[in-house]
Amino acid sequence: LELDVKISYCDTSLQTARGGLEIANHVLERHQLISSLLVALGVTPEVAAEDACRLEHVLSNESFDAIMKHVKM
């Protein structure tokens, strides 16, 4: 599996090229926020995690930033 040639997964190890770790951290931050928000709204943790996996990749930066601002209020 390769993502923009910055992150590659082989067997049980993850290797990143320049910029890959930043991308991985960015996606992880999105996943955690979206999943936590969905659980707080009453979604089961399992469904929240599955939905977060989908949403983390398609949510615009503008929408993500707005959610972050709202959650930090």
Coordinates of N, CA and C in Angstrom, one line a residue:
L1 N 0.9 -1.2 0.0 CA 0.0 0.0 0.0 C 0.9 1.2 0.0
E2 N 0.6 2.2 -0.9 CA 1.4 3.4 -0.9 C 0.5 4.6 -1.1
L3 N 0.8 5.6 -0.4 CA 0.0 6.9 -0.4 C 0.9 8.0 -0.8
D4 N 0.7 8.5 -2.1 CA 1.5 9.5 -2.6 C 3.0 9.2 -2.5
V5 N 3.4 8.0 -2.5 CA 4.8 7.5 -2.4 C 5.5 8.1 -1.2
K6 N 4.7 8.4 -0.2 CA 5.3 9.0 1.1 C 5.1 8.0 2.2
I7 N 4.2 7.1 2.2 CA 4.0 6.1 3.2 C 3.9 4.8 2.5
S8 N 4.6 3.8 2.9 CA 4.5 2.5 2.4 C 4.4 1.5 3.5
Y9 N 3.6 0.4 3.3 CA 3.4 -0.6 4.3 C 3.9 -1.9 3.8
C10 N 4.8 -2.6 4.5 CA 5.3 -3.9 4.1 C 5.2 -4.8 5.2
D11 N 4.6 -5.9 5.1 CA 4.4 -6.9 6.1 C 3.9 -6.3 7.4
T12 N 4.7 -6.1 8.4 CA 4.2 -5.6 9.7 C 4.9 -4.3 10.0
S13 N 5.6 -3.6 9.1 CA 6.3 -2.4 9.4 C 5.8 -1.3 8.5
L14 N 5.9 -0.1 9.0 CA 5.5 1.1 8.3 C 6.7 2.0 8.0
Q15 N 6.9 2.4 6.8 CA 8.1 3.2 6.5 C 7.6 4.5 5.8
T16 N 8.2 5.6 6.2 CA 7.8 6.9 5.6 C 8.9 7.6 5.0
A17 N 8.6 8.3 3.9 CA 9.6 9.1 3.3 C 9.4 10.5 3.8
R18 N 10.2 11.5 3.3 CA 10.0 12.8 3.8 C 8.6 13.3 3.6
G19 N 8.0 13.8 4.7 CA 6.7 14.3 4.6 C 5.6 13.3 5.0
G20 N 6.0 12.0 4.9 CA 5.1 10.9 5.2 C 4.6 10.9 6.6
L21 N 5.4 11.2 7.6 CA 5.0 11.2 9.0 C 4.1 12.3 9.3
E22 N 4.3 13.5 8.7 CA 3.4 14.6 8.8 C 2.0 14.3 8.3
I23 N 1.9 13.6 7.1 CA 0.7 13.2 6.6 C 0.0 12.2 7.5
A24 N 0.7 11.2 8.0 CA 0.2 10.2 8.9 C -0.4 10.8 10.1
N25 N 0.3 11.8 10.7 CA -0.1 12.4 11.9 C -1.4 13.3 11.6
H26 N -1.4 13.9 10.5 CA -2.6 14.7 10.1 C -3.8 13.9 10.0
V27 N -3.7 12.7 9.3 CA -4.8 11.8 9.2 C -5.2 11.2 10.5
L28 N -4.3 10.9 11.4 CA -4.6 10.4 12.7 C -5.3 11.4 13.5
E29 N -4.9 12.6 13.5 CA -5.6 13.7 14.2 C -7.0 13.8 13.8
R30 N -7.2 13.8 12.5 CA -8.6 13.9 11.9 C -9.4 12.7 12.4
H31 N -8.8 11.5 12.3 CA -9.5 10.3 12.7 C -10.0 10.4 14.2
Q32 N -9.0 10.7 15.1 CA -9.3 10.8 16.5 C -10.4 11.8 16.8
L33 N -10.3 13.0 16.2 CA -11.3 14.0 16.5 C -12.7 13.6 16.0
I34 N -12.8 13.1 14.8 CA -14.1 12.7 14.2 C -14.7 11.5 15.0
S35 N -13.9 10.6 15.3 CA -14.3 9.4 16.1 C -14.8 9.9 17.5
S36 N -14.1 10.7 18.2 CA -14.5 11.2 19.5 C -15.8 12.0 19.4
L37 N -15.9 12.8 18.4 CA -17.1 13.6 18.2 C -18.3 12.8 18.0
L38 N -18.2 11.7 17.2 CA -19.3 10.8 16.9 C -19.7 10.1 18.1
V39 N -18.7 9.6 18.9 CA -19.1 8.9 20.2 C -19.8 9.9 21.1
A40 N -19.3 11.1 21.2 CA -20.0 12.1 22.1 C -21.4 12.4 21.6
L41 N -21.7 12.2 20.3 CA -23.0 12.4 19.8 C -23.9 11.1 20.0
G42 N -23.3 10.1 20.5 CA -24.1 8.9 20.8 C -23.9 7.7 19.9
V43 N -23.0 7.8 18.9 CA -22.7 6.7 18.0 C -21.8 5.7 18.8
T44 N -22.0 4.4 18.5 CA -21.2 3.4 19.2 C -19.7 3.6 18.8
P45 N -18.8 3.3 19.6 CA -17.3 3.4 19.3 C -16.9 2.7 18.0
E46 N -17.5 1.5 17.8 CA -17.2 0.7 16.6 C -17.6 1.4 15.3
V47 N -18.8 1.9 15.3 CA -19.4 2.6 14.1 C -18.6 3.9 14.0
A48 N -18.4 4.6 15.1 CA -17.7 5.9 15.0 C -16.3 5.7 14.4
A49 N -15.6 4.7 14.8 CA -14.3 4.4 14.2 C -14.3 4.1 12.7
E50 N -15.3 3.3 12.3 CA -15.5 3.0 10.9 C -15.8 4.2 10.1
D51 N -16.7 5.0 10.6 CA -17.1 6.3 9.9 C -16.0 7.3 9.8
A52 N -15.2 7.3 10.9 CA -14.0 8.2 11.0 C -13.0 7.8 9.9
C53 N -12.9 6.5 9.7 CA -11.9 6.1 8.7 C -12.3 6.6 7.3
R54 N -13.6 6.7 7.0 CA -14.0 7.2 5.7 C -13.9 8.7 5.7
L55 N -14.4 9.4 6.7 CA -14.5 10.8 6.7 C -13.2 11.5 6.8
E56 N -12.2 10.9 7.5 CA -10.9 11.6 7.7 C -10.2 11.9 6.3
H57 N -10.6 11.2 5.3 CA -9.9 11.3 4.0 C -10.6 12.3 3.1
V58 N -11.9 12.5 3.3 CA -12.7 13.4 2.4 C -13.1 14.7 3.0
L59 N -12.9 14.9 4.3 CA -13.3 16.1 4.9 C -12.4 17.3 4.5
S60 N -12.9 18.4 4.1 CA -12.0 19.5 3.7 C -11.3 20.1 4.9
N61 N -10.2 20.8 4.7 CA -9.5 21.4 5.8 C -10.4 22.5 6.4
E62 N -11.2 23.2 5.6 CA -12.1 24.2 6.2 C -13.1 23.6 7.2
S63 N -13.7 22.5 6.8 CA -14.6 21.8 7.7 C -14.0 21.3 8.9
F64 N -12.8 20.7 8.7 CA -12.1 20.1 9.9 C -11.7 21.2 10.8
D65 N -11.2 22.3 10.3 CA -10.8 23.5 11.2 C -12.0 24.0 11.9
A66 N -13.2 24.1 11.3 CA -14.4 24.6 11.9 C -14.8 23.6 13.0
I67 N -14.7 22.3 12.8 CA -15.1 21.3 13.8 C -14.1 21.5 15.0
M68 N -12.8 21.6 14.7 CA -11.8 21.8 15.8 C -12.1 23.0 16.6
K69 N -12.5 24.1 16.0 CA -12.8 25.4 16.8 C -14.0 25.1 17.6
H70 N -15.0 24.5 17.1 CA -16.3 24.2 17.8 C -16.0 23.3 19.0
V71 N -15.2 22.3 18.8 CA -14.9 21.3 19.9 C -14.1 22.0 21.0
K72 N -13.2 22.9 20.7 CA -12.4 23.5 21.7 C -13.1 24.6 22.4
M73 N -14.3 25.0 22.1 CA -15.0 26.0 22.8 C -15.4 25.6 24.2

